[in-house]
PDB file of C-alpha atoms in Angstrom:
ATOM      1  CA  UNK A   1     -24.429 -17.947   5.179  1.00  0.00           C
ATOM      2  CA  UNK A   2     -21.211 -18.024   7.914  1.00  0.00           C
ATOM      3  CA  UNK A   3     -19.148 -14.965   7.818  1.00  0.00           C
ATOM      4  CA  UNK A   4     -15.986 -16.593   6.140  1.00  0.00           C
ATOM      5  CA  UNK A   5     -18.616 -17.104   3.284  1.00  0.00           C
ATOM      6  CA  UNK A   6     -20.271 -13.346   3.359  1.00  0.00           C
ATOM      7  CA  UNK A   7     -16.387 -12.122   3.050  1.00  0.00           C
ATOM      8  CA  UNK A   8     -15.545 -14.721   0.318  1.00  0.00           C
ATOM      9  CA  UNK A   9     -18.772 -13.470  -1.767  1.00  0.00           C
ATOM     10  CA  UNK A  10     -17.793 -10.040  -0.896  1.00  0.00           C
ATOM     11  CA  UNK A  11     -14.578 -10.210  -2.174  1.00  0.00           C
ATOM     12  CA  UNK A  12     -15.490 -12.070  -5.313  1.00  0.00           C
ATOM     13  CA  UNK A  13     -17.412  -9.359  -6.222  1.00  0.00           C
ATOM     14  CA  UNK A  14     -15.162  -7.084  -5.646  1.00  0.00           C
ATOM     15  CA  UNK A  15     -12.613  -8.718  -7.720  1.00  0.00           C
ATOM     16  CA  UNK A  16     -14.811  -9.198 -10.921  1.00  0.00           C
ATOM     17  CA  UNK A  17     -15.474  -5.548 -10.683  1.00  0.00           C
ATOM     18  CA  UNK A  18     -11.641  -5.184 -10.550  1.00  0.00           C
ATOM     19  CA  UNK A  19     -10.994  -7.010 -13.854  1.00  0.00           C
ATOM     20  CA  UNK A  20     -14.038  -4.785 -15.336  1.00  0.00           C
ATOM     21  CA  UNK A  21     -12.098  -1.841 -15.239  1.00  0.00           C
ATOM     22  CA  UNK A  22      -9.404  -2.718 -17.600  1.00  0.00           C
ATOM     23  CA  UNK A  23      -8.095   0.939 -17.287  1.00  0.00           C
ATOM     24  CA  UNK A  24      -7.412  -0.050 -13.664  1.00  0.00           C
ATOM     25  CA  UNK A  25      -5.979  -3.238 -14.394  1.00  0.00           C
ATOM     26  CA  UNK A  26      -3.826  -1.864 -16.583  1.00  0.00           C
ATOM     27  CA  UNK A  27      -2.035   0.960 -14.694  1.00  0.00           C
ATOM     28  CA  UNK A  28      -1.976  -0.922 -11.458  1.00  0.00           C
ATOM     29  CA  UNK A  29       0.307  -3.430 -12.990  1.00  0.00           C
ATOM     30  CA  UNK A  30       1.768  -1.023 -15.493  1.00  0.00           C
ATOM     31  CA  UNK A  31       3.139   1.939 -12.896  1.00  0.00           C
ATOM     32  CA  UNK A  32       5.538  -0.787 -11.226  1.00  0.00           C
ATOM     33  CA  UNK A  33       7.089  -1.370 -14.568  1.00  0.00           C
ATOM     34  CA  UNK A  34       7.603   2.284 -15.363  1.00  0.00           C
ATOM     35  CA  UNK A  35       8.431   2.976 -11.925  1.00  0.00           C
ATOM     36  CA  UNK A  36      11.288   0.229 -12.108  1.00  0.00           C
ATOM     37  CA  UNK A  37      12.200   1.718 -15.361  1.00  0.00           C
ATOM     38  CA  UNK A  38      12.770   4.953 -14.885  1.00  0.00           C
ATOM     39  CA  UNK A  39      14.280   5.023 -11.429  1.00  0.00           C
ATOM     40  CA  UNK A  40      16.386   1.588 -11.563  1.00  0.00           C
ATOM     41  CA  UNK A  41      17.039   1.453 -15.309  1.00  0.00           C
ATOM     42  CA  UNK A  42      17.539   5.033 -16.472  1.00  0.00           C
ATOM     43  CA  UNK A  43      18.691   7.268 -13.100  1.00  0.00           C
ATOM     44  CA  UNK A  44      20.539   4.268 -11.465  1.00  0.00           C
ATOM     45  CA  UNK A  45      22.508   4.000  -8.272  1.00  0.00           C
ATOM     46  CA  UNK A  46      25.749   5.317  -7.785  1.00  0.00           C
ATOM     47  CA  UNK A  47      27.190   2.950  -4.517  1.00  0.00           C
ATOM     48  CA  UNK A  48      30.558   4.498  -5.804  1.00  0.00           C
ATOM     49  CA  UNK A  49      29.748   7.639  -3.901  1.00  0.00           C
ATOM     50  CA  UNK A  50      30.096   5.542  -0.400  1.00  0.00           C
ATOM     51  CA  UNK A  51      26.064   5.633  -0.029  1.00  0.00           C
ATOM     52  CA  UNK A  52      26.223   9.540   1.027  1.00  0.00           C
ATOM     53  CA  UNK A  53      26.071  11.043  -2.100  1.00  0.00           C
ATOM     54  CA  UNK A  54      22.550  12.324  -2.159  1.00  0.00           C
ATOM     55  CA  UNK A  55      19.692  10.416  -3.881  1.00  0.00           C
ATOM     56  CA  UNK A  56      19.947   6.852  -5.239  1.00  0.00           C
ATOM     57  CA  UNK A  57      23.577   6.286  -3.886  1.00  0.00           C
ATOM     58  CA  UNK A  58      22.912   3.525  -2.787  1.00  0.00           C
ATOM     59  CA  UNK A  59      23.099   0.031  -4.019  1.00  0.00           C
ATOM     60  CA  UNK A  60      19.739  -0.748  -6.241  1.00  0.00           C
ATOM     61  CA  UNK A  61      18.813  -3.477  -3.800  1.00  0.00           C
ATOM     62  CA  UNK A  62      18.353  -0.704  -0.859  1.00  0.00           C
ATOM     63  CA  UNK A  63      15.471   0.847  -2.804  1.00  0.00           C
ATOM     64  CA  UNK A  64      13.131  -2.410  -3.459  1.00  0.00           C
ATOM     65  CA  UNK A  65      11.234  -1.753  -0.182  1.00  0.00           C
ATOM     66  CA  UNK A  66      10.884   1.991  -1.548  1.00  0.00           C
ATOM     67  CA  UNK A  67       9.626   0.495  -4.999  1.00  0.00           C
ATOM     68  CA  UNK A  68       7.340  -1.669  -2.829  1.00  0.00           C
ATOM     69  CA  UNK A  69       5.970   1.050  -0.705  1.00  0.00           C
ATOM     70  CA  UNK A  70       4.827   2.782  -3.696  1.00  0.00           C
ATOM     71  CA  UNK A  71       2.124   0.113  -4.575  1.00  0.00           C
ATOM     72  CA  UNK A  72       1.185  -0.773  -0.868  1.00  0.00           C
ATOM     73  CA  UNK A  73       0.874   3.017  -0.187  1.00  0.00           C
ATOM     74  CA  UNK A  74      -1.440   4.537  -3.005  1.00  0.00           C
ATOM     75  CA  UNK A  75      -3.768   1.591  -4.488  1.00  0.00           C
ATOM     76  CA  UNK A  76      -5.201   0.700  -1.147  1.00  0.00           C
ATOM     77  CA  UNK A  77      -5.637   4.103  -0.201  1.00  0.00           C
ATOM     78  CA  UNK A  78      -7.085   5.420  -3.462  1.00  0.00           C
ATOM     79  CA  UNK A  79      -9.231   1.896  -4.517  1.00  0.00           C
ATOM     80  CA  UNK A  80     -10.637   1.370  -1.263  1.00  0.00           C
ATOM     81  CA  UNK A  81     -11.171   5.305  -0.657  1.00  0.00           C
ATOM     82  CA  UNK A  82     -12.954   5.337  -3.554  1.00  0.00           C
ATOM     83  CA  UNK A  83     -14.775   2.812  -3.237  1.00  0.00           C
ATOM     84  CA  UNK A  84     -15.890   3.676   0.002  1.00  0.00           C
ATOM     85  CA  UNK A  85     -17.005   7.398  -1.648  1.00  0.00           C
ATOM     86  CA  UNK A  86     -19.194   5.606  -4.282  1.00  0.00           C
ATOM     87  CA  UNK A  87     -21.175   3.226  -1.872  1.00  0.00           C
ATOM     88  CA  UNK A  88     -22.060   6.571   0.522  1.00  0.00           C
ATOM     89  CA  UNK A  89     -22.800   8.306  -3.007  1.00  0.00           C
ATOM     90  CA  UNK A  90     -25.571   5.391  -4.095  1.00  0.00           C
ATOM     91  CA  UNK A  91     -26.446   4.508  -0.921  1.00  0.00           C
ATOM     92  CA  UNK A  92     -25.067   1.195  -1.485  1.00  0.00           C
ATOM     93  CA  UNK A  93     -24.147   0.957   2.801  1.00  0.00           C
ATOM     94  CA  UNK A  94     -27.805   1.628   3.372  1.00  0.00           C
ATOM     95  CA  UNK A  95     -28.856  -1.253   1.310  1.00  0.00           C
ATOM     96  CA  UNK A  96     -25.705  -3.163   3.176  1.00  0.00           C
ATOM     97  CA  UNK A  97     -26.974  -2.850   6.474  1.00  0.00           C
ATOM     98  CA  UNK A  98     -30.397  -4.791   5.082  1.00  0.00           C
ATOM     99  CA  UNK A  99     -28.030  -7.770   4.915  1.00  0.00           C
ATOM    100  CA  UNK A 100     -26.021 -10.094   7.208  1.00  0.00           C
ATOM    101  CA  UNK A 101     -22.375  -8.567   6.235  1.00  0.00           C
ATOM    102  CA  UNK A 102     -20.967  -6.020   8.347  1.00  0.00           C
ATOM    103  CA  UNK A 103     -19.146  -2.791   8.100  1.00  0.00           C
ATOM    104  CA  UNK A 104     -15.805  -5.378   9.327  1.00  0.00           C
ATOM    105  CA  UNK A 105     -16.528  -8.114   6.800  1.00  0.00           C
ATOM    106  CA  UNK A 106     -16.633  -5.756   4.137  1.00  0.00           C
ATOM    107  CA  UNK A 107     -13.628  -4.413   4.966  1.00  0.00           C
ATOM    108  CA  UNK A 108     -12.186  -7.623   5.306  1.00  0.00           C
ATOM    109  CA  UNK A 109     -13.159  -8.725   1.644  1.00  0.00           C
ATOM    110  CA  UNK A 110     -11.651  -5.075  -0.187  1.00  0.00           C
ATOM    111  CA  UNK A 111      -8.362  -5.436   2.073  1.00  0.00           C
ATOM    112  CA  UNK A 112      -8.187  -9.678   1.102  1.00  0.00           C
ATOM    113  CA  UNK A 113      -8.713  -8.228  -2.904  1.00  0.00           C
ATOM    114  CA  UNK A 114      -5.740  -5.230  -2.205  1.00  0.00           C
ATOM    115  CA  UNK A 115      -3.617  -8.070  -0.664  1.00  0.00           C
ATOM    116  CA  UNK A 116      -3.831 -10.280  -3.963  1.00  0.00           C
ATOM    117  CA  UNK A 117      -3.353  -7.116  -6.326  1.00  0.00           C
ATOM    118  CA  UNK A 118      -0.515  -5.702  -4.829  1.00  0.00           C
ATOM    119  CA  UNK A 119       1.048  -9.045  -4.260  1.00  0.00           C
ATOM    120  CA  UNK A 120       0.951  -9.501  -8.143  1.00  0.00           C
ATOM    121  CA  UNK A 121       2.260  -5.768  -8.352  1.00  0.00           C
ATOM    122  CA  UNK A 122       4.779  -7.122  -5.484  1.00  0.00           C
ATOM    123  CA  UNK A 123       5.709  -9.960  -8.284  1.00  0.00           C
ATOM    124  CA  UNK A 124       6.285  -7.857 -10.906  1.00  0.00           C
ATOM    125  CA  UNK A 125       8.266  -5.585  -8.605  1.00  0.00           C
ATOM    126  CA  UNK A 126      11.048  -8.278  -7.795  1.00  0.00           C
ATOM    127  CA  UNK A 127      10.918 -10.148 -11.228  1.00  0.00           C
ATOM    128  CA  UNK A 128      11.673  -6.601 -12.470  1.00  0.00           C
ATOM    129  CA  UNK A 129      14.421  -6.206 -10.721  1.00  0.00           C
ATOM    130  CA  UNK A 130      15.851  -9.329 -10.855  1.00  0.00           C
ATOM    131  CA  UNK A 131      16.022  -9.023 -14.231  1.00  0.00           C
ATOM    132  CA  UNK A 132      16.967  -5.243 -15.585  1.00  0.00           C
ATOM    133  CA  UNK A 133      19.176  -4.455 -12.271  1.00  0.00           C
ATOM    134  CA  UNK A 134      22.288  -6.102 -10.486  1.00  0.00           C
ATOM    135  CA  UNK A 135      20.677  -5.544  -7.282  1.00  0.00           C
ATOM    136  CA  UNK A 136      21.649  -8.490  -4.761  1.00  0.00           C
ATOM    137  CA  UNK A 137      18.578  -8.942  -3.525  1.00  0.00           C
ATOM    138  CA  UNK A 138      17.925 -11.888  -0.858  1.00  0.00           C
ATOM    139  CA  UNK A 139      15.146 -13.571  -1.680  1.00  0.00           C
ATOM    140  CA  UNK A 140      15.057 -16.208   0.838  1.00  0.00           C
ATOM    141  CA  UNK A 141      13.181 -14.199   3.140  1.00  0.00           C
ATOM    142  CA  UNK A 142       9.964 -13.533   0.660  1.00  0.00           C
ATOM    143  CA  UNK A 143       7.268 -15.303   2.771  1.00  0.00           C
ATOM    144  CA  UNK A 144       7.861 -12.625   5.412  1.00  0.00           C
ATOM    145  CA  UNK A 145       8.117 -10.031   3.408  1.00  0.00           C
ATOM    146  CA  UNK A 146       4.336 -11.274   2.232  1.00  0.00           C
ATOM    147  CA  UNK A 147       3.231 -10.913   5.665  1.00  0.00           C
ATOM    148  CA  UNK A 148       4.645  -6.967   5.688  1.00  0.00           C
ATOM    149  CA  UNK A 149       2.788  -6.543   2.558  1.00  0.00           C
ATOM    150  CA  UNK A 150      -0.600  -7.614   4.069  1.00  0.00           C
ATOM    151  CA  UNK A 151      -0.394  -6.179   7.072  1.00  0.00           C
ATOM    152  CA  UNK A 152       0.826  -2.698   5.496  1.00  0.00           C
ATOM    153  CA  UNK A 153      -2.375  -3.489   2.644  1.00  0.00           C
ATOM    154  CA  UNK A 154      -4.466  -3.945   6.070  1.00  0.00           C
ATOM    155  CA  UNK A 155      -2.974  -0.588   7.698  1.00  0.00           C
ATOM    156  CA  UNK A 156      -3.560   1.706   4.009  1.00  0.00           C
ATOM    157  CA  UNK A 157      -6.949  -0.162   3.342  1.00  0.00           C
ATOM    158  CA  UNK A 158      -8.403   0.890   6.650  1.00  0.00           C
ATOM    159  CA  UNK A 159      -7.345   4.434   6.533  1.00  0.00           C
ATOM    160  CA  UNK A 160      -8.659   4.971   3.145  1.00  0.00           C
ATOM    161  CA  UNK A 161     -12.242   3.501   4.633  1.00  0.00           C
ATOM    162  CA  UNK A 162     -11.404   6.453   7.091  1.00  0.00           C
ATOM    163  CA  UNK A 163     -10.673   8.855   4.365  1.00  0.00           C
ATOM    164  CA  UNK A 164     -13.778   7.443   2.502  1.00  0.00           C
ATOM    165  CA  UNK A 165     -15.999   8.091   5.184  1.00  0.00           C
ATOM    166  CA  UNK A 166     -15.274  11.516   5.554  1.00  0.00           C
ATOM    167  CA  UNK A 167     -14.524  12.814   2.784  1.00  0.00           C
ATOM    168  CA  UNK A 168     -16.882  14.704   0.457  1.00  0.00           C
ATOM    169  CA  UNK A 169     -16.799  13.193  -3.001  1.00  0.00           C
ATOM    170  CA  UNK A 170     -14.928  11.055  -4.328  1.00  0.00           C
ATOM    171  CA  UNK A 171     -12.551  13.869  -5.746  1.00  0.00           C
ATOM    172  CA  UNK A 172     -11.896  15.112  -2.444  1.00  0.00           C
ATOM    173  CA  UNK A 173     -10.626  11.180  -1.376  1.00  0.00           C
ATOM    174  CA  UNK A 174      -8.150  11.337  -4.330  1.00  0.00           C
ATOM    175  CA  UNK A 175      -7.060  14.413  -3.161  1.00  0.00           C
ATOM    176  CA  UNK A 176      -6.865  13.516   0.346  1.00  0.00           C
ATOM    177  CA  UNK A 177      -5.176  10.576  -0.602  1.00  0.00           C
ATOM    178  CA  UNK A 178      -1.989  12.178  -2.541  1.00  0.00           C
ATOM    179  CA  UNK A 179      -1.798  15.015   0.394  1.00  0.00           C
ATOM    180  CA  UNK A 180      -1.448  12.429   2.540  1.00  0.00           C
ATOM    181  CA  UNK A 181       0.552   9.417   0.464  1.00  0.00           C
ATOM    182  CA  UNK A 182       3.281  11.908  -1.188  1.00  0.00           C
ATOM    183  CA  UNK A 183       4.642  13.181   2.285  1.00  0.00           C
ATOM    184  CA  UNK A 184       4.514   9.806   3.438  1.00  0.00           C
ATOM    185  CA  UNK A 185       6.635   8.220   0.877  1.00  0.00           C
ATOM    186  CA  UNK A 186       9.515  10.259   0.675  1.00  0.00           C
ATOM    187  CA  UNK A 187       9.615  10.866   4.239  1.00  0.00           C
ATOM    188  CA  UNK A 188       9.461   6.853   5.269  1.00  0.00           C
ATOM    189  CA  UNK A 189      12.815   5.640   4.692  1.00  0.00           C
ATOM    190  CA  UNK A 190      11.856   4.785   1.510  1.00  0.00           C
ATOM    191  CA  UNK A 191      13.868   6.721  -1.450  1.00  0.00           C
ATOM    192  CA  UNK A 192      15.179   9.448   0.638  1.00  0.00           C
ATOM    193  CA  UNK A 193      17.584   7.998   3.245  1.00  0.00           C
ATOM    194  CA  UNK A 194      17.947   9.799   7.099  1.00  0.00           C
ATOM    195  CA  UNK A 195      21.118  11.346   6.668  1.00  0.00           C
ATOM    196  CA  UNK A 196      20.218  13.582   4.065  1.00  0.00           C
ATOM    197  CA  UNK A 197      17.155  15.213   6.547  1.00  0.00           C
ATOM    198  CA  UNK A 198      17.454  17.121   9.416  1.00  0.00           C
ATOM    199  CA  UNK A 199      18.621  15.656  12.261  1.00  0.00           C
ATOM    200  CA  UNK A 200      15.885  17.162  14.168  1.00  0.00           C
ATOM    201  CA  UNK A 201      13.531  15.306  11.889  1.00  0.00           C
ATOM    202  CA  UNK A 202      15.275  11.582  11.599  1.00  0.00           C
ATOM    203  CA  UNK A 203      12.961  11.025  14.697  1.00  0.00           C
ATOM    204  CA  UNK A 204       9.796  12.497  13.236  1.00  0.00           C
ATOM    205  CA  UNK A 205      10.489   9.483  10.598  1.00  0.00           C
ATOM    206  CA  UNK A 206       9.055   6.390  13.310  1.00  0.00           C
ATOM    207  CA  UNK A 207       6.153   8.332  12.937  1.00  0.00           C
ATOM    208  CA  UNK A 208       4.952   7.610   9.921  1.00  0.00           C
ATOM    209  CA  UNK A 209       3.611   3.349   9.683  1.00  0.00           C
ATOM    210  CA  UNK A 210       4.912   3.235   6.426  1.00  0.00           C
ATOM    211  CA  UNK A 211       8.786   3.842   8.094  1.00  0.00           C
ATOM    212  CA  UNK A 212       8.389   0.397   9.524  1.00  0.00           C
ATOM    213  CA  UNK A 213       7.454  -1.586   6.323  1.00  0.00           C
ATOM    214  CA  UNK A 214      10.484  -0.205   4.377  1.00  0.00           C
ATOM    215  CA  UNK A 215      12.551  -0.507   7.340  1.00  0.00           C
ATOM    216  CA  UNK A 216      11.361  -4.291   8.082  1.00  0.00           C
ATOM    217  CA  UNK A 217      11.496  -5.256   4.401  1.00  0.00           C
ATOM    218  CA  UNK A 218      15.091  -3.865   3.976  1.00  0.00           C
ATOM    219  CA  UNK A 219      16.322  -5.679   6.602  1.00  0.00           C
ATOM    220  CA  UNK A 220      14.788  -8.950   5.059  1.00  0.00           C
ATOM    221  CA  UNK A 221      15.757  -8.260   1.418  1.00  0.00           C
ATOM    222  CA  UNK A 222      18.818  -6.044   1.658  1.00  0.00           C
ATOM    223  CA  UNK A 223      20.842  -5.734   5.202  1.00  0.00           C
ATOM    224  CA  UNK A 224      20.389  -8.945   7.265  1.00  0.00           C
ATOM    225  CA  UNK A 225      19.066  -8.994  10.608  1.00  0.00           C
ATOM    226  CA  UNK A 226      15.945  -9.295  12.876  1.00  0.00           C
ATOM    227  CA  UNK A 227      12.994  -7.142  11.499  1.00  0.00           C
ATOM    228  CA  UNK A 228      10.685  -8.495  14.158  1.00  0.00           C
ATOM    229  CA  UNK A 229      10.258  -5.312  16.147  1.00  0.00           C
ATOM    230  CA  UNK A 230       9.302  -3.484  12.842  1.00  0.00           C
ATOM    231  CA  UNK A 231       6.873  -6.226  12.224  1.00  0.00           C
ATOM    232  CA  UNK A 232       5.402  -6.083  15.493  1.00  0.00           C
ATOM    233  CA  UNK A 233       4.740  -2.372  15.331  1.00  0.00           C
ATOM    234  CA  UNK A 234       3.339  -2.592  11.675  1.00  0.00           C
ATOM    235  CA  UNK A 235       0.973  -5.604  12.944  1.00  0.00           C
ATOM    236  CA  UNK A 236      -0.614  -3.377  15.773  1.00  0.00           C
ATOM    237  CA  UNK A 237      -0.345  -0.339  13.436  1.00  0.00           C
ATOM    238  CA  UNK A 238      -2.465  -2.391  11.255  1.00  0.00           C
ATOM    239  CA  UNK A 239      -4.990  -3.784  13.082  1.00  0.00           C
ATOM    240  CA  UNK A 240      -6.020  -0.372  14.831  1.00  0.00           C
ATOM    241  CA  UNK A 241      -6.036   1.187  11.368  1.00  0.00           C
ATOM    242  CA  UNK A 242      -8.588  -1.768  10.117  1.00  0.00           C
ATOM    243  CA  UNK A 243     -10.791  -1.448  13.082  1.00  0.00           C
ATOM    244  CA  UNK A 244     -10.675   2.418  12.880  1.00  0.00           C
ATOM    245  CA  UNK A 245     -11.916   2.387   9.491  1.00  0.00           C
ATOM    246  CA  UNK A 246     -14.480  -0.485   9.862  1.00  0.00           C
ATOM    247  CA  UNK A 247     -15.864   1.698  12.405  1.00  0.00           C
ATOM    248  CA  UNK A 248     -15.765   4.660  10.407  1.00  0.00           C
ATOM    249  CA  UNK A 249     -17.963   3.073   7.382  1.00  0.00           C
ATOM    250  CA  UNK A 250     -21.507   4.524   7.714  1.00  0.00           C
ATOM    251  CA  UNK A 251     -24.371   1.945   7.804  1.00  0.00           C
ATOM    252  CA  UNK A 252     -26.370   4.536   6.084  1.00  0.00           C
ATOM    253  CA  UNK A 253     -26.003   7.977   5.004  1.00  0.00           C
TER     254      UNK A 253
END
């Protein structure tokens, strides 16, 4: 079997495993619905304040990258991290080591499944933004937005693999994921605009990989301009984290 065949086979198994977990399927796709209904419909935005009146003072379209960032960040971290941890506990990687499937191929297969899952969740978010808000989102750049999503998913799948490889248990993976994801979500130019943060902290935001995803998507869908620089940085970080995650996955445990 070729490398492509091995990846396809593992991805198919991972996809079927996801579909069998009905609770996970429900909340993966229902969570974006709750998110949009709470923040975009109930809380709403207040662009009349000139964009400097606090949280949600920008037009609704400004926060689309934040909504996408939630699923791009949390879903890969928890799903891949938990999968690696479960495989370690059941000695699955020791069994996989006797097959031609490499660690990079295993991670690539699970990354592709997450790209599909999060892509579908992203479509739900975009559809809800169009239906329940007056957000003037530019949909002409959706193919490039899809590239940003795929790269970000690959990045956080790699980070999830790192967490799953080093955390002591599945509970430890979830705790570590939340400890990393929550600060990143609110300190990466997603929902909290840079002008609301101390001036000394604003350069620190550039250390977050999620910043390049949020800024790049916002440029494409809201502000206009070139997002090439953010795309390049995100691509480099995605490759680095993916390779680190694949290397960290144990062959035996």
